[in-house]
Coordinates of C-alpha atoms in Angstrom, one line a residue:
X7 CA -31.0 -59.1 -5.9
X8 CA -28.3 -56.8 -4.2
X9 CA -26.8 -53.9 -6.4
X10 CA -23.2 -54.1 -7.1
X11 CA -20.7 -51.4 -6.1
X12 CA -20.4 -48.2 -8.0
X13 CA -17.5 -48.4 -10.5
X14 CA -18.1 -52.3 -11.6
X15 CA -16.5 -53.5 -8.4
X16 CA -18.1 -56.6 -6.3
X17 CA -18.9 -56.4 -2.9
X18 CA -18.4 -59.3 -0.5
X19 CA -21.1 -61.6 -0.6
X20 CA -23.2 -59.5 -3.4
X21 CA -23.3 -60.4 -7.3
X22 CA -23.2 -57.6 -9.9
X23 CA -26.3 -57.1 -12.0
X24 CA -26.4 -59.4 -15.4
X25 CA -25.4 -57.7 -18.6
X26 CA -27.2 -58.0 -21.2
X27 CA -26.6 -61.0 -24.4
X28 CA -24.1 -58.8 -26.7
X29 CA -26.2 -57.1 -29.7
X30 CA -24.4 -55.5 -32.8
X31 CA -26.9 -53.3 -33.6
X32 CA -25.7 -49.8 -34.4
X33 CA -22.6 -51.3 -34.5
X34 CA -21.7 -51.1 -31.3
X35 CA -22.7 -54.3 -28.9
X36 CA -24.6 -54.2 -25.4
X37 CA -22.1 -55.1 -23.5
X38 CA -19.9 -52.4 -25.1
X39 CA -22.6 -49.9 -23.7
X40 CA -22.7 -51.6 -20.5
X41 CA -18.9 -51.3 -20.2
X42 CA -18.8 -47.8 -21.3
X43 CA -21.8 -46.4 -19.2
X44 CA -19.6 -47.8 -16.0
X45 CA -16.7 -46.8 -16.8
X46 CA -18.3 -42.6 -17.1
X47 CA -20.1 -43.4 -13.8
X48 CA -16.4 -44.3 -12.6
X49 CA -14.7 -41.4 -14.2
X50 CA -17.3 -39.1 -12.5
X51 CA -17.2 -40.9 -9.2
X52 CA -13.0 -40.1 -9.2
X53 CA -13.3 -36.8 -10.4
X54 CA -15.8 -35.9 -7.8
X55 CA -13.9 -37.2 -4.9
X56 CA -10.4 -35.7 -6.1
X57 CA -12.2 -32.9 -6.5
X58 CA -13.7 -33.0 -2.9
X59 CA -10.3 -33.7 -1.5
X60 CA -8.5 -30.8 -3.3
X61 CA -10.8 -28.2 -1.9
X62 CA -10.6 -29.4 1.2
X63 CA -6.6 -29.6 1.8
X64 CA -7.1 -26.4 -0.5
X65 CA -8.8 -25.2 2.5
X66 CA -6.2 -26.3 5.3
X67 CA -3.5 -24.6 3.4
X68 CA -5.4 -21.5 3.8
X69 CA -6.7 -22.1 7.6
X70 CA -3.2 -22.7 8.5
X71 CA -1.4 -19.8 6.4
X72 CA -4.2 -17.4 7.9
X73 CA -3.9 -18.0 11.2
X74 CA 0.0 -17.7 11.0
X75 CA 0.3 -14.6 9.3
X76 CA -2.3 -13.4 10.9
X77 CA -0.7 -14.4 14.5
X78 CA 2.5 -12.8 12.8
X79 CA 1.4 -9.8 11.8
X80 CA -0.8 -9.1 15.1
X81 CA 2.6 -9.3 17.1
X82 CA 4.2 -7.3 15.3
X83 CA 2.0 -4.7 15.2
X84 CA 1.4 -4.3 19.0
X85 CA 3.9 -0.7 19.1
X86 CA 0.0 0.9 19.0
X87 CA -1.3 -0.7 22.2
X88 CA 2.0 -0.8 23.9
X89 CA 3.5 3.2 22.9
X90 CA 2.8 5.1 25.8
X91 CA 4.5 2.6 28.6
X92 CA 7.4 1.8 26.5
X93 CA 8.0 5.6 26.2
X94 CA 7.8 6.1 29.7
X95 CA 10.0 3.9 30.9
X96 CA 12.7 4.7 27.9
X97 CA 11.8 8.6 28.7
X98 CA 11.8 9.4 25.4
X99 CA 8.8 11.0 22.9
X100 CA 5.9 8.6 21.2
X101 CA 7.3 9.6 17.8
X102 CA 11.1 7.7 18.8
X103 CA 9.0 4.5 19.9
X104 CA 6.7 4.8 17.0
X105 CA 10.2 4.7 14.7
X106 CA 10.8 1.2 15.5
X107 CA 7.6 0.3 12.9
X108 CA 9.9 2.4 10.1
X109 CA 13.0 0.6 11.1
X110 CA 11.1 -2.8 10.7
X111 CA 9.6 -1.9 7.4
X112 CA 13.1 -0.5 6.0
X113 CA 14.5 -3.7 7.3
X114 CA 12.2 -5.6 5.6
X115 CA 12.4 -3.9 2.6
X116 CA 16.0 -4.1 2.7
X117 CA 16.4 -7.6 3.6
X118 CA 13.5 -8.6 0.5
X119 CA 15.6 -9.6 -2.6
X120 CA 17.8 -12.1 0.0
X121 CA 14.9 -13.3 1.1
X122 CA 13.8 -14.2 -2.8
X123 CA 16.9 -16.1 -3.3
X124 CA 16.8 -18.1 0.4
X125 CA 13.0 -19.1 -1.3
X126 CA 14.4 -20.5 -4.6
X127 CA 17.5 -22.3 -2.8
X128 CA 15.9 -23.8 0.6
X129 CA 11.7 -23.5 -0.4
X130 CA 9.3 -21.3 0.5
X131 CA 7.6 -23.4 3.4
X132 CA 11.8 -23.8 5.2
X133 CA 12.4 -20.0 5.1
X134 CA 9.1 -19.2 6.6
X135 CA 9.6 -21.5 9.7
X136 CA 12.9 -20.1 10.3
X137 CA 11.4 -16.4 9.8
X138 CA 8.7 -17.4 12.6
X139 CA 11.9 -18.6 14.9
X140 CA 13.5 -15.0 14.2
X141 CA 10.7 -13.6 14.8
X142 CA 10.6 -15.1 18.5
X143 CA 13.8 -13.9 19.3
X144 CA 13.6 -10.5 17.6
X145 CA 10.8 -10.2 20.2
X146 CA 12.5 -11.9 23.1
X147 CA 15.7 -8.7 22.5
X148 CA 12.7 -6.0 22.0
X149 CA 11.1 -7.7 25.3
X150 CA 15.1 -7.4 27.3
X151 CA 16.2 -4.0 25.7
X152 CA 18.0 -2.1 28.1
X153 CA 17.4 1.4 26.2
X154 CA 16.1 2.9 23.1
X155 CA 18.9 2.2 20.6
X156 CA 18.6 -2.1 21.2
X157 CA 14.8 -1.6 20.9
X158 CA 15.7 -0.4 17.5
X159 CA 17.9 -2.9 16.6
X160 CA 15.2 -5.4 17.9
X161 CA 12.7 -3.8 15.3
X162 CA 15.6 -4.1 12.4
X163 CA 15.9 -7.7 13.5
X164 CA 12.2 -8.0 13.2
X165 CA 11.8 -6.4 9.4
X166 CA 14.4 -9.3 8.1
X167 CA 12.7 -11.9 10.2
X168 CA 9.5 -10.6 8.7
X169 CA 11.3 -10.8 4.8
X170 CA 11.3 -14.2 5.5
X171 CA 7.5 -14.7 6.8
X172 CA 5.2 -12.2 6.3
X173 CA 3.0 -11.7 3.5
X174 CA 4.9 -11.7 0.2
X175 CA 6.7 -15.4 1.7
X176 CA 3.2 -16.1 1.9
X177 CA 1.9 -15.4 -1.3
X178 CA 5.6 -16.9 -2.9
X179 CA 3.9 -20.4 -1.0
X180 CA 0.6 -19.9 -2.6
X181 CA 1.8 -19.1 -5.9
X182 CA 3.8 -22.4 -6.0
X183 CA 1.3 -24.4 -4.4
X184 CA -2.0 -23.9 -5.9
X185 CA -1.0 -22.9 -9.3
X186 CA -4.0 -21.8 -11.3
X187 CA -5.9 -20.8 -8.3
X188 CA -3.6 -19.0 -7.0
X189 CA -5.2 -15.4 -7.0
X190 CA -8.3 -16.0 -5.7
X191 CA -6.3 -18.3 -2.7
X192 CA -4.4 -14.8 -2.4
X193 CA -7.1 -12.7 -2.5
X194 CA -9.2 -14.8 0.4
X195 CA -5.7 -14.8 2.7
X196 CA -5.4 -10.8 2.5
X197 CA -9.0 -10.6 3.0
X198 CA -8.7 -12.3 6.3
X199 CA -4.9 -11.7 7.3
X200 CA -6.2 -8.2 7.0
X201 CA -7.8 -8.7 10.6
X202 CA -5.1 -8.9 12.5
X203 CA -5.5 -6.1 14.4
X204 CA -8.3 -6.5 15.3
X205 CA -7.8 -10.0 16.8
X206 CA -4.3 -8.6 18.7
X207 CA -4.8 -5.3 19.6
X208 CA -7.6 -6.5 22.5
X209 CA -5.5 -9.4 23.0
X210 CA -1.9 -7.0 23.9
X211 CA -4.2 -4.3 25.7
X212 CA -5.3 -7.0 28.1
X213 CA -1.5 -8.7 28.6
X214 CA -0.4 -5.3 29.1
X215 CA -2.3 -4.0 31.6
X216 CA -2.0 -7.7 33.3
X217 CA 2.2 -8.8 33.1
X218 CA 3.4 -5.0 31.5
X219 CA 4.4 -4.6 27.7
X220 CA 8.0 -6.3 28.1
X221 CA 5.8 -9.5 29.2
X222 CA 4.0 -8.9 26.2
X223 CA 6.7 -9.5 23.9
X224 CA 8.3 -12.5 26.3
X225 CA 4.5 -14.0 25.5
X226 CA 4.2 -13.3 21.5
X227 CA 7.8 -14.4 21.3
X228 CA 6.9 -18.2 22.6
X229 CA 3.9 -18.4 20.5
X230 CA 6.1 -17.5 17.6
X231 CA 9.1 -20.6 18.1
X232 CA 6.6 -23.2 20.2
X233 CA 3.1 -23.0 17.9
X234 CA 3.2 -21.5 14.6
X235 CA 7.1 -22.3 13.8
X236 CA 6.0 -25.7 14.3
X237 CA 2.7 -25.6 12.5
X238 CA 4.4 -23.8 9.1
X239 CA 7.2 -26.4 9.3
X240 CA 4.6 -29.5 9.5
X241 CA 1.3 -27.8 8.5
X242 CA 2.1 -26.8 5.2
X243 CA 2.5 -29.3 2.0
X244 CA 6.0 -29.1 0.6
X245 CA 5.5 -27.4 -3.3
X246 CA 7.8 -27.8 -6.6
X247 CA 9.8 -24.8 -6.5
X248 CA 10.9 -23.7 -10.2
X249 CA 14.4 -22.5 -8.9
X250 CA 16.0 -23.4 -12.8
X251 CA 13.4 -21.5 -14.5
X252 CA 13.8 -18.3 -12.6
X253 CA 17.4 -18.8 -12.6
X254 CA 17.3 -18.6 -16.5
X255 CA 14.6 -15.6 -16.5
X256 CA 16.0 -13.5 -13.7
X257 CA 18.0 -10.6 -16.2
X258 CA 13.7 -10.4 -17.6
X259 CA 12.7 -8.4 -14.2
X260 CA 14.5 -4.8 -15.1
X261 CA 13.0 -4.6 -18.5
X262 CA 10.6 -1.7 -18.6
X263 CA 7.0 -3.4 -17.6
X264 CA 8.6 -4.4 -14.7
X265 CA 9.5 -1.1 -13.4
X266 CA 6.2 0.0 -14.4
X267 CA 5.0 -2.8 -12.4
X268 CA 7.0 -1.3 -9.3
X269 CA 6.4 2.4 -10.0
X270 CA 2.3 1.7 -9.9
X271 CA 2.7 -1.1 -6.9
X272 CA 4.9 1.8 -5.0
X273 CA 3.0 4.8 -5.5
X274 CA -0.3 3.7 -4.7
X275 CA 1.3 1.8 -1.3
X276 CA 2.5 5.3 -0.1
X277 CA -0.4 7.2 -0.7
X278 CA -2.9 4.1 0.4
X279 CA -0.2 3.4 3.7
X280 CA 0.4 6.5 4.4
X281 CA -3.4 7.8 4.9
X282 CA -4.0 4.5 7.0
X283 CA -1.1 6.1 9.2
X284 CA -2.0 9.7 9.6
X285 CA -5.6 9.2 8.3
X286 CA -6.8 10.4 11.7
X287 CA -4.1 13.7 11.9
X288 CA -5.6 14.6 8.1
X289 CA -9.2 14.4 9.5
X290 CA -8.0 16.3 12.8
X291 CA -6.2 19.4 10.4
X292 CA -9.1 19.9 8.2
X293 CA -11.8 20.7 11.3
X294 CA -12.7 17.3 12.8
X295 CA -13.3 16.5 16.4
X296 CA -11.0 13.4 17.5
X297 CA -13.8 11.0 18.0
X298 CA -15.8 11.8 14.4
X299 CA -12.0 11.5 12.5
X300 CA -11.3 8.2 14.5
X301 CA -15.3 6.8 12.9
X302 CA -14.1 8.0 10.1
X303 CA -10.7 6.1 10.0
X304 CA -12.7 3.0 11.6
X305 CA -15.4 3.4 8.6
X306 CA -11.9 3.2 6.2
X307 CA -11.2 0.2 7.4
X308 CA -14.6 -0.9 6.8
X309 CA -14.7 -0.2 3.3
X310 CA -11.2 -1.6 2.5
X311 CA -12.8 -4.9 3.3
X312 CA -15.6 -4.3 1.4
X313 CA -13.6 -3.7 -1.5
X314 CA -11.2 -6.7 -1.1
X315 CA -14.6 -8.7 -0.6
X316 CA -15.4 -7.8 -4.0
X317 CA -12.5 -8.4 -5.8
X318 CA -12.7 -11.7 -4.1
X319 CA -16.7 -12.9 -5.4
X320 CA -15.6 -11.4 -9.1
X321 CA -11.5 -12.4 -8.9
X322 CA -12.3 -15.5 -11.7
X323 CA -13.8 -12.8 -14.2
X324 CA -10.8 -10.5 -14.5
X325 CA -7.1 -10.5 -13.9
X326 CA -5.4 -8.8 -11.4
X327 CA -4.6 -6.0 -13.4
X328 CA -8.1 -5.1 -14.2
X329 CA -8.7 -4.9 -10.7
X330 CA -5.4 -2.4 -10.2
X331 CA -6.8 -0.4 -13.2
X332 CA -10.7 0.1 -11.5
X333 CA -9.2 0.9 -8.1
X334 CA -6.5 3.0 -9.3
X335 CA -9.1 5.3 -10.8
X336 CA -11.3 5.2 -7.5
X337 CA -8.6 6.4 -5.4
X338 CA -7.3 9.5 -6.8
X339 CA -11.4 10.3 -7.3
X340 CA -12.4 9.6 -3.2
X341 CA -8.9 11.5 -2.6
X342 CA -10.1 14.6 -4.9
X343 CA -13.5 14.5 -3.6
X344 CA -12.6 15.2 -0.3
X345 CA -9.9 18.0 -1.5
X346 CA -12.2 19.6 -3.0
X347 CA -15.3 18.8 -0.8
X348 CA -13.6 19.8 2.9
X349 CA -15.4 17.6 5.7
X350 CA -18.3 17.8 4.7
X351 CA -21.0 14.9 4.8
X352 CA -21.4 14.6 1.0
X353 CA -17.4 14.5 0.2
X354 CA -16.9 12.6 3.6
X355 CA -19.0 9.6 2.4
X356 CA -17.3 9.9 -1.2
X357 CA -14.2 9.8 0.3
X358 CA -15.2 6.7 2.0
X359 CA -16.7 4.9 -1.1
X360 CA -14.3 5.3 -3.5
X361 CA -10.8 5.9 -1.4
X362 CA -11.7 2.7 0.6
X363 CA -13.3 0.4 -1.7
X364 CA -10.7 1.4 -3.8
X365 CA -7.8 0.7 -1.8
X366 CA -8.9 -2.1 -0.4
X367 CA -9.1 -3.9 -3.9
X368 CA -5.9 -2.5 -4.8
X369 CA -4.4 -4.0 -1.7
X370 CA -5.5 -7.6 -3.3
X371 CA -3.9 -6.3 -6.8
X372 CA -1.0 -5.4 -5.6
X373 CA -0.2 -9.0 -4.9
X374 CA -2.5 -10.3 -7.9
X375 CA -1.1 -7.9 -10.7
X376 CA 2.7 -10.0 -11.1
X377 CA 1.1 -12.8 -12.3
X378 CA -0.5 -11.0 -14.7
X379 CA 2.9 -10.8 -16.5
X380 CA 5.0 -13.5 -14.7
X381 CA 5.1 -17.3 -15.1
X382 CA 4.3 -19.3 -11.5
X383 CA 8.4 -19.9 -11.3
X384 CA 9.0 -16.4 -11.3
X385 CA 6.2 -15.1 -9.0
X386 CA 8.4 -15.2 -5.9
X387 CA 11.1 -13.5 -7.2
X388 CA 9.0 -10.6 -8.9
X389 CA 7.7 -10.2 -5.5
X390 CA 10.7 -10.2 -3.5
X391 CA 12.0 -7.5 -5.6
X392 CA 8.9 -5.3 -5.8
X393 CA 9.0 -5.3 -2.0
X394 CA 12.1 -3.7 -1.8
X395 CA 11.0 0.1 -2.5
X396 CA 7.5 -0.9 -1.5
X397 CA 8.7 -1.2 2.4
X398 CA 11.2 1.5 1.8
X399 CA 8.0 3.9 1.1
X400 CA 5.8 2.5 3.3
X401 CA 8.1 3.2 5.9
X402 CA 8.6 7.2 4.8
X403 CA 4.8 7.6 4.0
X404 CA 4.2 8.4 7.7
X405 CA 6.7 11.2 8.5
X406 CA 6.6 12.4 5.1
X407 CA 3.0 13.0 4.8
X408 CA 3.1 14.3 8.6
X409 CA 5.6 16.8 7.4
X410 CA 3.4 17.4 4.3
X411 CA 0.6 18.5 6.5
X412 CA 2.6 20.4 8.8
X413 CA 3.8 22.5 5.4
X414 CA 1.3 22.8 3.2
X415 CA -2.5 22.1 5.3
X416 CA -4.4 18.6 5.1
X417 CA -6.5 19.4 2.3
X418 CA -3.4 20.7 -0.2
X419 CA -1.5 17.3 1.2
X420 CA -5.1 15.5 -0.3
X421 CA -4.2 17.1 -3.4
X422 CA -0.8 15.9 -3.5
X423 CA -1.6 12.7 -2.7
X424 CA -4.5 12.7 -5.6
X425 CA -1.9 13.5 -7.9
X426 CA 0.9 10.7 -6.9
X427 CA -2.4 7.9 -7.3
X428 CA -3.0 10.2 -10.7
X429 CA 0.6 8.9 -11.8
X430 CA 0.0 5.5 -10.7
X431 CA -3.3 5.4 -12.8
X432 CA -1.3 6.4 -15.9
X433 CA 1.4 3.9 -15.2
X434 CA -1.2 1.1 -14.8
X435 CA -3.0 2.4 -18.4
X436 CA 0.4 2.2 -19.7
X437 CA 0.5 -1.5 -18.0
X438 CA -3.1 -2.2 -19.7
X439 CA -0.8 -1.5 -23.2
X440 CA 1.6 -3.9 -22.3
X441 CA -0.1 -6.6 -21.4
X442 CA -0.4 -9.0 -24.4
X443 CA 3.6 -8.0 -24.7
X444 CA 5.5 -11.7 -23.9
X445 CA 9.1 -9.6 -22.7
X446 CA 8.7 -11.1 -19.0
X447 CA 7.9 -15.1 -19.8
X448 CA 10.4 -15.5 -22.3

């Protein structure tokens, strides 16, 4: 006799097995059992495949916001690569082309809390297509710019674009999309977002030396409106924004653990951004041939993916301000040790250990810690807000610690630095105190 199909349901042509003559003993008939046994085989059968078909459009979601933010970040991030010729033929100085990056982040910093509100009124997944179309024709006016001054402007016009696609739009989509997993979703897209350069960089060297660097951009910019405009616009699931309930929450975001929030999320981004800038400068100052600081750097990088790698296989243990507090201690301590150690091997390798395994986890806290203290409906606009002063220092962590070094010597500017990710330890302790403290969900 043929089995019948899972969940009590007959098959064409087949008969289910006989149930048993109904029994009261125990109280509870055969039949009863019978009915009861399917029914859990059922329930487990549904569970399983909802389960199976959550993680996988889980996974799409992620494939598709990966490769677009990384695709956006890698042509944005080409000024690198393309420096030297663009320089030349605006005869002008490395540091003027190199400004453009500041411009964008200011931009983008600038343009942040508009951003917030265009992702409670039109959605998250609507103001990231349109920031992928900006983003085309920012490039298309850096790619025609007659001079230096409308390269500029074609950077500015790149930071707002970017306000409305890169990174925290991304997270904002995450946050509203997969709910409870949403940090380790976030923690697994900076993981791999964070290779963008390394997919791009050999990708623009190669386009520039073939077509030139104004090509370059004319080639990024279609990629931009034609494929991943497109692909965000139809790719991504449309989510429930809470625009009512951060309406109703929005006078929360200035009480004081929120500006802790920003004061510890802005510090540690201009000491951590700024030694990813001039990292290799710092390295040069204190004694360093170019090609051991530029290892160095590379082994940075290195360890900053170890440590978001981490934070990733241990993310469902703690909460994203656990993480902050552990790597906020381990950066001021690889920052001191090489302050105090010089270049030498020993406080070299420290450095590396704890300045990169600890930044690289703070990078994934930075972006985990708000929901520590905010509600999914507010995550976007927490974010939005903290990346105001965040791009604002980002984009004077550069010159500033360049003119630190130039004033003071590498190692003293080490000190320095120890001591701003010393006050952005204490702010996060001060966090820790805070935490069990309702002020932000109410």
């Amino acid at each position: 006799m043929k089995k019948a199909a899972s969940c009590g349901l007959f098959r064409l042509g087949t008969f289910s097995p006989v149930e048993p003559a109904a029994s009261h003993r125990g109280g509870i008939s055969q039949s009863t059992q019978w009915a009861r046994l399917r029914h859990r085989g059922c329930y487990r059968s549904v569970m399983l495949r909802t389960y199976e078909w959550t993680m996988q459009r889980h996974f799409l979601v992620l494939f598709c916001l990966a490769l677009t933010q990384i695709t956006g970040w890698g042509v944005v991030g080409v000024l690198p690569v393309i420096a030297t010729p663009v320089a030349a033929e605006f005869k002008t100085s490395l540091p003027s082309v190199f400004l453009g990056t500041s411009v964008m982040f200011v931009a983008m910093g600038l343009a942040a809390p508009w951003a917030g509100r265009a992702f409670r009124r039109f959605g998250t997944r609507q103001v990231m297509a349109a920031g992928a179309g900006l983003i085309g024709l920012a490039l298309c006016l850096l790619a025609l710019s007659p001079n230096l001054p409308v390269f500029w402007v074609g950077w500015a016009l790149t930071g707002l674009a970017g306000a409305m696609f890169l990174t925290t739009s991304a997270y904002a989509y995450v946050a509203e999309y997969a709910e409870d997993r949403a940090r380790s979703l976030i923690g697994t897209l900076m993981l791999v977002t964070g290779l963008a350069g390394s997919v791009f960089w050999p990708i623009t060297a190669f386009l520039d030396h073939l077509v030139g660097w104004r090509q370059v951009f004319v080639v990024y910019a279609g990629v931009m409106v034609f494929i991943i405009c497109p692909l965000v616009r139809f790719g991504l699931p449309v989510t429930g924004a809470a625009a009512a309930a951060t309406a109703h929450r929005r006078r929360g975001r200035w009480e004081p653990v929120f500006i802790l929030l920003v004061a510890a999320i802005a510090l540690n981004s201009f000491v951590t951004f700024g030694v990813e800038a001039v990292g290799i400068k710092l390295l040069q100052s204190m004694g360093m041939d170019l090609a051991g600081a530029v290892a160095i750097a590379s082994l940075l990088g290195v360890f900053k993916v170890g440590g978001r790698v981490i934070d990733l296989l241990g993310g469902q243990k703690w909460d994203g301000l656990s993480t902050a507090i552990v790597s906020g201690a381990m950066i001021p301590m690889g920052l001191a040790t090489i302050w105090i150690g010089g270049a030498g091997i020993l406080s070299v390798g420290g450095y590396l250990v704890l300045f990169g395994v600890g930044s690289g986890a703070f990078a994934v806290a930075r972006a985990t810690m708000p929901l520590v203290f905010f509600e999914k409906a507010d995550y976007t606009a927490a974010m939005a807000t903290i990346a105001l002063p965040m791009n604002l220092l980002n984009a004077l962590a550069p010159p500033g610690i360049a003119a630190l070094m130039a004033g003071i010597g590498a190692q003293a500017t080490f000190a320095v630095l120890g001591g701003l990710s010393m006050a952005a330890f204490a702010v996060l302790l001060q966090l820790n105190s805070m935490k069990v403290r309702p002020a932000l969900t109410k």
